[in-house]
Amino acid sequence: MKKIYLIIFFVSLIKVRAQNVQSAVKFNLGIGMEYRLTPLKDVFEMPSSYINFEANLSGVPAKFWLAYHFKPNWYAGFKYCVRYDHTGIDNSALTGDYQVINSSFSLISDYVLYLQKLFPLAKDNKLSVKLGYAWMNQGVNTSIFENNRFHIYHYNFSALNIEVDYHYKFFFLGTGIYYNPAENHTNYSGQMQLLYLTMGFNVLKF
Amino acid sequence: MMKKYLLFIILLSLYQIQAQTKNDWKIKLKIGNELRIPVLNYVEDNSLQSNHNGLLSFNINRDLKAFLNGFPIHYAVEFKIYKTWSFEFQHSIHYDHVAYKEAVQNVAGQKTVSSGLNQFFSDYKFSFFKYFIIDERQQFNLNLGYSFNGLGSYYWVYQHHYLTTTSNHYTSFHLESNYQYKFMSLGLGIYVLDQPDFNVFTGSIKAEDFSNYLIYFNLDFDILKF
């Protein structure tokens, strides 16, 4: 009988410790992918055709994030997306008329700061909503020589980011949008609405 | 002796429960590749017209056979919806031909040799699966779905001092059957190209000039179930 009490005591201790570990989780590190679809209408327009924003913005970035658990079911996080994608055209490769050439490609980054609210559904299932602010297209810069001088064009912009995810254990699947409502920018004009699907893993909690 | 026998039964039951729960997945991650094989009636030498904003008309030299066939690798995530039914999203990655570098084959009556323009592009594939369980280790499945293909296959055309971009995007339906043994599955499928959205190949090409289907073999490995 004493042994049984002893076992119950140890099991309780383990459970208490497990709960403490759960509540002690402060940071969440994850990796995933985004599948960006063709931007919706009103995509940016360029004064000259040296960049195709449809090609530039629709792509498949890899991402990782670090989130801070500051309150039950609330996280504040930073997400970093990186893709190797179309940046424009390097027309120095042109040697004459009637030619087909591919785009210039480079590594393009997006930074997102976000707040996330979790809604537990069942033991292993959760819904979450993320609201963030994104600094997009970091690394897309082009120099164009026209009218006897060089012009530097930066194609980075900021956007609001909303994402809804379904979580099952350490995996999640979701959908979201990047939205830029502004009409006038330094080097281009128009709005931007970019829908995407996403999935990923929470790989480390500590 | 009785105790050992009881212990053996308990351990065996535990093992069986575990075996059952192993098959009781909700989400499955897979990696694999497809081998898209040639079918008859492809146009080898296809100078196609493509209109851009109604302003210009280009003769772009593409090779449909080289573009559509290939050996893409993919990864996929599959969700069990109900018992033997599931839904899958798959992302395929190609490095393949998109066009030839000369927009027209003959300039001023001279023969020109044009090398191919190759680059990375993707397919997004959405499928519904129905499983037919044969035994604990073997199963058969049928899946049906819709794909967005050639995503990212943009390139630029220069003609008469104008630059413009075009792409080889197209959409398709697919039907596939797989035989699965443990964590590996082998399959055979068909893509039926969705003509109305096959935007870049409308123009001078005629429907009877090429087959609007692609046959493929599929190899998948389940790498994680939970």
Short mmCIF file of C-alpha atoms in Angstrom, two decimals:
data_model
loop_
_atom_site.label_atom_id
_atom_site.label_comp_id
_atom_site.label_asym_id
_atom_site.label_seq_id
_atom_site.Cartn_x
_atom_site.Cartn_y
_atom_site.Cartn_z
CA MET A 1 0.00 0.00 0.00
CA LYS A 2 2.88 2.33 0.84
CA LYS A 3 4.35 1.65 -2.58
CA ILE A 4 1.09 2.66 -4.25
CA TYR A 5 1.05 5.94 -2.28
CA LEU A 6 4.65 6.49 -3.29
CA ILE A 7 3.81 5.92 -6.98
CA ILE A 8 0.83 8.30 -6.79
CA PHE A 9 3.04 10.90 -5.10
CA PHE A 10 5.71 10.67 -7.83
CA VAL A 11 3.13 10.74 -10.64
CA SER A 12 1.61 13.90 -9.10
CA LEU A 13 5.04 15.48 -8.88
CA ILE A 14 5.68 14.74 -12.57
CA LYS A 15 2.30 16.21 -13.54
CA VAL A 16 2.89 19.37 -11.52
CA ARG A 17 6.28 19.74 -13.15
CA ALA A 18 4.78 19.18 -16.63
CA GLN A 19 2.20 21.93 -15.95
CA ASN A 20 4.91 24.25 -14.77
CA VAL A 21 6.97 23.59 -17.89
CA GLN A 22 3.89 24.33 -20.02
CA SER A 23 3.19 27.62 -18.27
CA ALA A 24 6.88 28.49 -18.29
CA VAL A 25 7.05 28.51 -22.08
CA LYS A 26 8.13 31.99 -23.05
CA PHE A 27 9.40 31.68 -26.60
CA ASN A 28 8.27 29.80 -29.68
CA LEU A 29 10.53 29.23 -32.67
CA GLY A 30 9.05 28.01 -35.96
CA ILE A 31 9.74 27.39 -39.63
CA GLY A 32 7.39 27.26 -42.60
CA MET A 33 6.50 28.24 -46.13
CA GLU A 34 4.16 30.76 -47.76
CA TYR A 35 2.51 30.12 -51.12
CA ARG A 36 1.79 33.56 -52.51
CA LEU A 37 -0.85 33.69 -55.19
CA THR A 38 -1.03 36.12 -58.09
CA PRO A 39 -1.67 39.56 -56.58
CA LEU A 40 -5.25 40.75 -56.76
CA LYS A 41 -6.16 43.66 -59.00
CA ASP A 42 -4.67 47.12 -58.51
CA VAL A 43 -1.18 45.75 -58.31
CA PHE A 44 1.53 48.38 -58.44
CA GLU A 45 2.16 50.08 -61.74
CA MET A 46 5.56 51.19 -62.92
CA PRO A 47 6.28 54.21 -65.10
CA SER A 48 8.52 52.00 -67.22
CA SER A 49 8.44 48.27 -67.73
CA TYR A 50 11.65 47.18 -65.99
CA ILE A 51 9.94 45.21 -63.23
CA ASN A 52 6.91 42.96 -63.33
CA PHE A 53 5.33 43.14 -59.88
CA GLU A 54 3.13 40.13 -60.57
CA ALA A 55 6.25 38.01 -61.11
CA ASN A 56 8.09 39.72 -58.28
CA LEU A 57 5.41 39.32 -55.60
CA SER A 58 3.95 35.91 -56.37
CA GLY A 59 6.39 33.30 -55.14
CA VAL A 60 7.18 30.75 -52.47
CA PRO A 61 9.16 32.25 -49.58
CA ALA A 62 10.58 30.19 -46.75
CA LYS A 63 10.08 31.77 -43.36
CA PHE A 64 11.02 31.47 -39.71
CA TRP A 65 9.63 33.28 -36.72
CA LEU A 66 10.30 33.90 -33.08
CA ALA A 67 7.32 34.68 -30.85
CA TYR A 68 7.20 35.83 -27.24
CA HIS A 69 4.41 34.43 -25.04
CA PHE A 70 3.55 37.49 -22.95
CA LYS A 71 0.07 36.54 -21.73
CA PRO A 72 -2.07 33.35 -21.83
CA ASN A 73 -2.99 32.73 -25.48
CA TRP A 74 -1.21 35.87 -26.68
CA TYR A 75 2.08 36.04 -28.58
CA ALA A 76 4.10 38.93 -29.99
CA GLY A 77 6.47 37.88 -32.75
CA PHE A 78 8.87 38.64 -35.54
CA LYS A 79 8.64 36.78 -38.85
CA TYR A 80 11.35 36.73 -41.52
CA CYS A 81 10.48 35.59 -45.06
CA VAL A 82 13.09 35.03 -47.75
CA ARG A 83 12.68 34.05 -51.40
CA TYR A 84 14.84 33.87 -54.51
CA ASP A 85 12.65 35.62 -57.02
CA HIS A 86 12.26 37.90 -60.01
CA THR A 87 13.56 41.42 -59.43
CA GLY A 88 13.34 42.87 -62.93
CA ILE A 89 15.38 42.68 -66.09
CA ASP A 90 19.04 43.07 -66.84
CA ASN A 91 18.74 44.32 -70.41
CA SER A 92 22.49 44.58 -70.86
CA ALA A 93 22.11 40.96 -72.05
CA LEU A 94 20.16 42.17 -75.10
CA THR A 95 22.12 42.17 -78.32
CA GLY A 96 19.38 42.97 -80.79
CA ASP A 97 15.74 42.80 -81.65
CA TYR A 98 13.50 39.73 -81.33
CA GLN A 99 14.95 38.30 -78.14
CA VAL A 100 13.61 36.41 -75.16
CA ILE A 101 15.52 36.86 -71.88
CA ASN A 102 14.86 35.81 -68.35
CA SER A 103 14.50 38.07 -65.32
CA SER A 104 17.22 39.00 -62.91
CA PHE A 105 16.81 36.99 -59.72
CA SER A 106 17.98 37.80 -56.24
CA LEU A 107 17.28 37.03 -52.59
CA ILE A 108 14.34 39.13 -51.40
CA SER A 109 13.33 39.52 -47.75
CA ASP A 110 10.20 40.55 -45.89
CA TYR A 111 10.12 41.44 -42.19
CA VAL A 112 6.86 41.24 -40.22
CA LEU A 113 6.12 42.28 -36.64
CA TYR A 114 2.87 40.75 -35.40
CA LEU A 115 0.50 40.04 -32.54
CA GLN A 116 -1.11 36.61 -32.35
CA LYS A 117 -4.20 35.52 -30.42
CA LEU A 118 -4.83 31.79 -29.91
CA PHE A 119 -8.30 30.26 -29.55
CA PRO A 120 -8.05 26.70 -28.13
CA LEU A 121 -10.67 24.39 -29.66
CA ALA A 122 -9.82 20.97 -28.23
CA LYS A 123 -6.83 19.18 -26.73
CA ASP A 124 -4.59 19.42 -29.81
CA ASN A 125 -6.52 21.88 -31.96
CA LYS A 126 -6.32 25.67 -31.96
CA LEU A 127 -7.27 28.56 -34.16
CA SER A 128 -5.15 31.67 -34.26
CA VAL A 129 -5.40 35.15 -35.74
CA LYS A 130 -2.30 37.22 -36.50
CA LEU A 131 -2.26 40.92 -37.16
CA GLY A 132 1.01 42.43 -38.30
CA TYR A 133 2.91 45.14 -40.07
CA ALA A 134 5.29 44.12 -42.86
CA TRP A 135 8.30 45.74 -44.48
CA MET A 136 8.34 44.01 -47.85
CA ASN A 137 10.59 43.54 -50.87
CA GLN A 138 13.81 44.35 -49.05
CA GLY A 139 16.62 43.85 -51.54
CA VAL A 140 14.81 44.77 -54.76
CA ASN A 141 16.82 47.76 -55.96
CA THR A 142 17.57 48.66 -59.56
CA SER A 143 19.67 51.29 -61.25
CA ILE A 144 18.33 52.53 -64.59
CA PHE A 145 20.29 54.75 -66.96
CA GLU A 146 18.00 57.09 -68.82
CA ASN A 147 18.21 60.69 -70.04
CA ASN A 148 21.98 60.72 -69.52
CA ARG A 149 21.85 59.94 -65.80
CA PHE A 150 21.42 57.03 -63.43
CA HIS A 151 18.18 56.66 -61.48
CA ILE A 152 18.02 54.42 -58.42
CA TYR A 153 14.71 52.64 -57.92
CA HIS A 154 13.73 50.99 -54.63
CA TYR A 155 10.76 48.68 -54.88
CA ASN A 156 10.28 48.08 -51.16
CA PHE A 157 7.02 48.99 -49.46
CA SER A 158 5.12 48.36 -46.24
CA ALA A 159 1.88 46.44 -45.84
CA LEU A 160 -0.64 45.26 -43.27
CA ASN A 161 -0.64 41.52 -42.71
CA ILE A 162 -3.62 39.47 -41.48
CA GLU A 163 -3.40 35.69 -41.13
CA VAL A 164 -5.78 33.00 -39.85
CA ASP A 165 -4.30 29.59 -38.94
CA TYR A 166 -5.56 26.22 -37.82
CA HIS A 167 -3.10 24.43 -35.50
CA TYR A 168 -2.94 20.71 -34.91
CA LYS A 169 -0.26 19.74 -32.40
CA PHE A 170 2.98 21.35 -33.64
CA PHE A 171 1.75 21.83 -37.22
CA PHE A 172 -0.40 24.61 -38.67
CA LEU A 173 -2.06 25.52 -41.92
CA GLY A 174 -3.48 28.93 -42.75
CA THR A 175 -4.28 31.72 -45.12
CA GLY A 176 -3.53 35.41 -45.07
CA ILE A 177 -3.21 38.66 -46.95
CA TYR A 178 -0.67 41.46 -47.32
CA TYR A 179 -2.46 44.72 -48.02
CA ASN A 180 -1.00 48.07 -48.99
CA PRO A 181 -3.71 50.73 -49.29
CA ALA A 182 -1.51 53.64 -50.41
CA GLU A 183 -1.87 55.00 -53.93
CA ASN A 184 1.37 56.90 -54.45
CA HIS A 185 4.90 55.75 -53.78
CA THR A 186 8.26 57.16 -54.78
CA ASN A 187 8.85 54.95 -57.80
CA TYR A 188 5.45 53.45 -58.57
CA SER A 189 1.72 53.85 -57.95
CA GLY A 190 -1.28 51.69 -57.05
CA GLN A 191 -2.51 49.43 -54.27
CA MET A 192 -1.43 45.90 -53.52
CA GLN A 193 -3.40 42.95 -52.14
CA LEU A 194 -1.50 39.70 -52.01
CA LEU A 195 -3.25 36.53 -50.83
CA TYR A 196 -1.30 33.51 -49.66
CA LEU A 197 -1.60 30.04 -48.19
CA THR A 198 0.83 29.00 -45.50
CA MET A 199 1.94 26.03 -43.44
CA GLY A 200 4.65 25.45 -40.89
CA PHE A 201 5.89 23.86 -37.70
CA ASN A 202 6.51 25.13 -34.24
CA VAL A 203 9.87 23.44 -33.80
CA LEU A 204 10.99 24.67 -30.41
CA LYS A 205 9.34 25.99 -27.26
CA PHE A 206 11.45 27.22 -24.40
CA MET B 1 4.60 -18.66 -14.83
CA MET B 2 1.11 -17.12 -14.74
CA LYS B 3 2.60 -13.68 -14.01
CA LYS B 4 4.96 -13.92 -16.98
CA TYR B 5 2.05 -14.97 -19.17
CA LEU B 6 -0.04 -12.01 -17.96
CA LEU B 7 2.91 -9.65 -18.53
CA PHE B 8 3.34 -10.99 -22.05
CA ILE B 9 -0.40 -10.43 -22.79
CA ILE B 10 -0.22 -6.87 -21.42
CA LEU B 11 2.87 -6.05 -23.50
CA LEU B 12 1.30 -7.57 -26.61
CA SER B 13 -1.90 -5.55 -26.08
CA LEU B 14 0.14 -2.37 -25.64
CA TYR B 15 2.04 -3.10 -28.84
CA GLN B 16 -1.22 -3.70 -30.73
CA ILE B 17 -2.74 -0.48 -29.41
CA GLN B 18 0.37 1.37 -30.51
CA ALA B 19 0.24 -0.27 -33.95
CA GLN B 20 -3.37 0.82 -34.33
CA THR B 21 -2.66 4.35 -33.22
CA LYS B 22 0.27 4.57 -35.64
CA ASN B 23 -2.17 4.11 -38.51
CA ASP B 24 -4.56 6.55 -36.93
CA TRP B 25 -2.97 9.68 -38.40
CA LYS B 26 -4.62 13.01 -38.95
CA ILE B 27 -1.87 14.80 -40.87
CA LYS B 28 0.74 13.22 -43.11
CA LEU B 29 3.86 14.80 -44.65
CA LYS B 30 5.25 13.36 -47.87
CA ILE B 31 8.11 13.92 -50.27
CA GLY B 32 8.50 12.51 -53.76
CA ASN B 33 8.79 13.19 -57.43
CA GLU B 34 6.90 12.85 -60.68
CA LEU B 35 8.10 11.71 -64.05
CA ARG B 36 6.00 13.45 -66.71
CA ILE B 37 6.34 11.48 -69.91
CA PRO B 38 5.86 12.50 -73.55
CA VAL B 39 2.56 11.87 -75.23
CA LEU B 40 1.82 11.99 -78.94
CA ASN B 41 0.84 14.99 -81.01
CA TYR B 42 3.02 17.63 -79.38
CA VAL B 43 4.08 20.54 -81.51
CA GLU B 44 7.87 20.55 -81.72
CA ASP B 45 8.36 23.80 -83.55
CA ASN B 46 5.72 26.21 -82.39
CA SER B 47 6.04 29.85 -83.15
CA LEU B 48 3.13 31.23 -81.19
CA GLN B 49 1.52 34.60 -81.20
CA SER B 50 0.91 36.31 -77.92
CA ASN B 51 -0.85 39.63 -77.52
CA HIS B 52 0.12 41.92 -74.69
CA ASN B 53 -2.44 44.58 -73.78
CA GLY B 54 -3.46 44.64 -77.42
CA LEU B 55 -0.40 46.74 -78.24
CA LEU B 56 2.06 44.31 -79.72
CA SER B 57 2.13 40.92 -81.26
CA PHE B 58 5.16 38.71 -80.68
CA ASN B 59 6.24 35.50 -82.26
CA ILE B 60 7.61 33.60 -79.27
CA ASN B 61 9.45 30.42 -79.90
CA ARG B 62 8.54 27.79 -77.31
CA ASP B 63 8.79 24.05 -77.09
CA LEU B 64 5.70 22.66 -75.42
CA LYS B 65 7.18 19.21 -75.14
CA ALA B 66 10.26 20.46 -73.30
CA PHE B 67 8.19 22.70 -71.05
CA LEU B 68 5.42 20.30 -70.07
CA ASN B 69 7.50 17.18 -69.60
CA GLY B 70 10.02 16.93 -66.82
CA PHE B 71 11.01 15.50 -63.50
CA PRO B 72 9.67 17.79 -60.76
CA ILE B 73 10.32 17.06 -57.09
CA HIS B 74 7.60 17.78 -54.58
CA TYR B 75 6.56 17.78 -50.96
CA ALA B 76 2.99 17.52 -49.74
CA VAL B 77 0.81 17.69 -46.68
CA GLU B 78 -2.28 15.48 -46.44
CA PHE B 79 -5.19 15.94 -44.01
CA LYS B 80 -7.58 13.18 -43.10
CA ILE B 81 -11.12 14.48 -43.52
CA TYR B 82 -13.14 11.40 -42.61
CA LYS B 83 -12.03 7.77 -42.20
CA THR B 84 -10.69 6.86 -45.68
CA TRP B 85 -11.05 10.32 -47.21
CA SER B 86 -8.37 13.01 -47.20
CA PHE B 87 -7.27 16.26 -48.80
CA GLU B 88 -3.76 17.08 -50.00
CA PHE B 89 -1.80 20.18 -50.93
CA GLN B 90 1.37 19.59 -52.94
CA HIS B 91 4.13 21.98 -54.03
CA SER B 92 6.25 20.84 -57.00
CA ILE B 93 9.50 22.47 -58.05
CA HIS B 94 10.89 22.30 -61.61
CA TYR B 95 14.00 23.58 -63.28
CA ASP B 96 13.04 23.41 -66.91
CA HIS B 97 12.70 25.02 -70.32
CA VAL B 98 10.38 28.03 -70.64
CA ALA B 99 11.24 29.43 -74.10
CA TYR B 100 14.01 29.81 -76.68
CA LYS B 101 16.14 32.91 -76.59
CA GLU B 102 15.33 34.11 -80.08
CA ALA B 103 11.80 35.41 -80.44
CA VAL B 104 11.71 34.35 -84.08
CA GLN B 105 13.66 31.53 -85.64
CA ASN B 106 14.72 33.18 -88.84
CA VAL B 107 15.86 36.76 -89.06
CA ALA B 108 16.48 38.18 -92.54
CA GLY B 109 16.34 34.72 -94.06
CA GLN B 110 19.33 33.43 -92.08
CA LYS B 111 19.28 30.30 -90.00
CA THR B 112 19.72 31.03 -86.29
CA VAL B 113 20.51 28.61 -83.52
CA SER B 114 18.73 29.49 -80.30
CA SER B 115 19.57 28.04 -76.91
CA GLY B 116 16.83 27.34 -74.40
CA LEU B 117 15.94 29.55 -71.48
CA ASN B 118 15.69 27.40 -68.35
CA GLN B 119 14.54 28.51 -64.90
CA PHE B 120 12.82 27.45 -61.70
CA PHE B 121 9.04 27.36 -61.53
CA SER B 122 6.37 25.75 -59.32
CA ASP B 123 3.07 23.88 -59.39
CA TYR B 124 0.40 24.02 -56.67
CA LYS B 125 -1.69 20.86 -56.67
CA PHE B 126 -4.91 20.31 -54.63
CA SER B 127 -6.29 16.76 -54.44
CA PHE B 128 -9.01 14.69 -52.76
CA PHE B 129 -7.98 11.13 -51.84
CA LYS B 130 -10.06 8.00 -51.33
CA TYR B 131 -8.22 5.06 -49.70
CA PHE B 132 -9.00 1.38 -50.13
CA ILE B 133 -7.32 -0.60 -47.37
CA ILE B 134 -5.99 -3.99 -48.48
CA ASP B 135 -4.32 -5.02 -45.23
CA GLU B 136 -2.20 -3.48 -42.47
CA ARG B 137 0.71 -2.74 -44.79
CA GLN B 138 -0.90 -2.24 -48.16
CA GLN B 139 -3.46 0.16 -49.49
CA PHE B 140 -4.63 1.57 -52.73
CA ASN B 141 -5.82 5.10 -53.34
CA LEU B 142 -7.47 7.19 -56.01
CA ASN B 143 -7.11 10.95 -56.08
CA LEU B 144 -8.68 13.68 -58.13
CA GLY B 145 -7.85 17.36 -58.14
CA TYR B 146 -6.96 20.66 -59.75
CA SER B 147 -3.52 22.17 -60.32
CA PHE B 148 -2.02 25.58 -60.97
CA ASN B 149 1.07 24.89 -63.07
CA GLY B 150 4.09 26.75 -64.37
CA LEU B 151 3.93 29.40 -61.61
CA GLY B 152 6.93 31.69 -61.78
CA SER B 153 7.77 30.86 -65.40
CA TYR B 154 7.93 34.53 -66.39
CA TYR B 155 10.31 35.81 -69.07
CA TRP B 156 10.82 38.96 -71.07
CA VAL B 157 10.39 39.55 -74.79
CA TYR B 158 12.15 42.39 -76.60
CA GLN B 159 10.87 43.46 -79.99
CA HIS B 160 10.82 46.80 -81.78
CA HIS B 161 12.35 48.52 -78.71
CA TYR B 162 9.53 47.30 -76.44
CA LEU B 163 10.01 45.04 -73.46
CA THR B 164 7.16 43.01 -72.09
CA THR B 165 6.73 39.98 -69.84
CA THR B 166 4.78 36.85 -70.40
CA SER B 167 4.58 33.50 -68.64
CA ASN B 168 3.77 29.86 -69.22
CA HIS B 169 1.06 29.56 -66.55
CA TYR B 170 -1.64 26.98 -67.11
CA THR B 171 -4.16 25.03 -65.06
CA SER B 172 -5.16 21.38 -65.21
CA PHE B 173 -7.33 18.64 -63.74
CA HIS B 174 -5.65 15.43 -62.64
CA LEU B 175 -6.59 11.86 -61.80
CA GLU B 176 -4.09 9.54 -60.14
CA SER B 177 -4.03 6.05 -58.66
CA ASN B 178 -1.41 4.83 -56.18
CA TYR B 179 -0.42 1.56 -54.64
CA GLN B 180 1.05 2.06 -51.17
CA TYR B 181 3.26 -0.40 -49.30
CA LYS B 182 4.17 0.77 -45.82
CA PHE B 183 5.54 4.29 -46.22
CA MET B 184 6.16 4.19 -49.99
CA SER B 185 3.63 4.67 -52.77
CA LEU B 186 3.88 4.26 -56.52
CA GLY B 187 1.34 5.81 -58.83
CA LEU B 188 0.23 6.56 -62.33
CA GLY B 189 -1.77 9.64 -63.27
CA ILE B 190 -2.95 11.97 -65.97
CA TYR B 191 -3.15 15.77 -66.21
CA VAL B 192 -5.88 17.13 -68.44
CA LEU B 193 -4.95 20.68 -69.39
CA ASP B 194 -7.67 23.21 -68.84
CA GLN B 195 -7.85 24.90 -72.25
CA PRO B 196 -9.67 28.17 -71.43
CA ASP B 197 -7.02 29.15 -68.87
CA PHE B 198 -4.14 27.89 -70.93
CA ASN B 199 -3.50 31.51 -71.75
CA VAL B 200 -0.11 31.54 -73.38
CA PHE B 201 -0.91 28.81 -75.83
CA THR B 202 -3.97 30.48 -77.26
CA GLY B 203 -3.13 32.41 -80.36
CA SER B 204 -1.99 30.81 -83.52
CA ILE B 205 -1.87 27.30 -82.09
CA LYS B 206 -4.82 25.07 -82.87
CA ALA B 207 -6.33 22.55 -80.47
CA GLU B 208 -5.67 19.65 -82.84
CA ASP B 209 -1.96 20.48 -82.99
CA PHE B 210 -1.15 19.15 -79.56
CA SER B 211 -2.47 16.76 -76.95
CA ASN B 212 -4.08 18.43 -74.01
CA TYR B 213 -3.10 15.73 -71.58
CA LEU B 214 0.07 14.58 -69.84
CA ILE B 215 0.74 11.16 -68.35
CA TYR B 216 2.98 10.84 -65.29
CA PHE B 217 4.43 8.37 -62.84
CA ASN B 218 4.53 9.28 -59.19
CA LEU B 219 6.74 8.16 -56.31
CA ASP B 220 5.99 9.27 -52.74
CA PHE B 221 7.40 8.58 -49.29
CA ASP B 222 5.51 9.27 -46.07
CA ILE B 223 8.04 10.95 -43.83
CA LEU B 224 5.87 11.95 -40.87
CA LYS B 225 2.43 11.02 -39.55
CA PHE B 226 0.76 12.54 -36.52
#
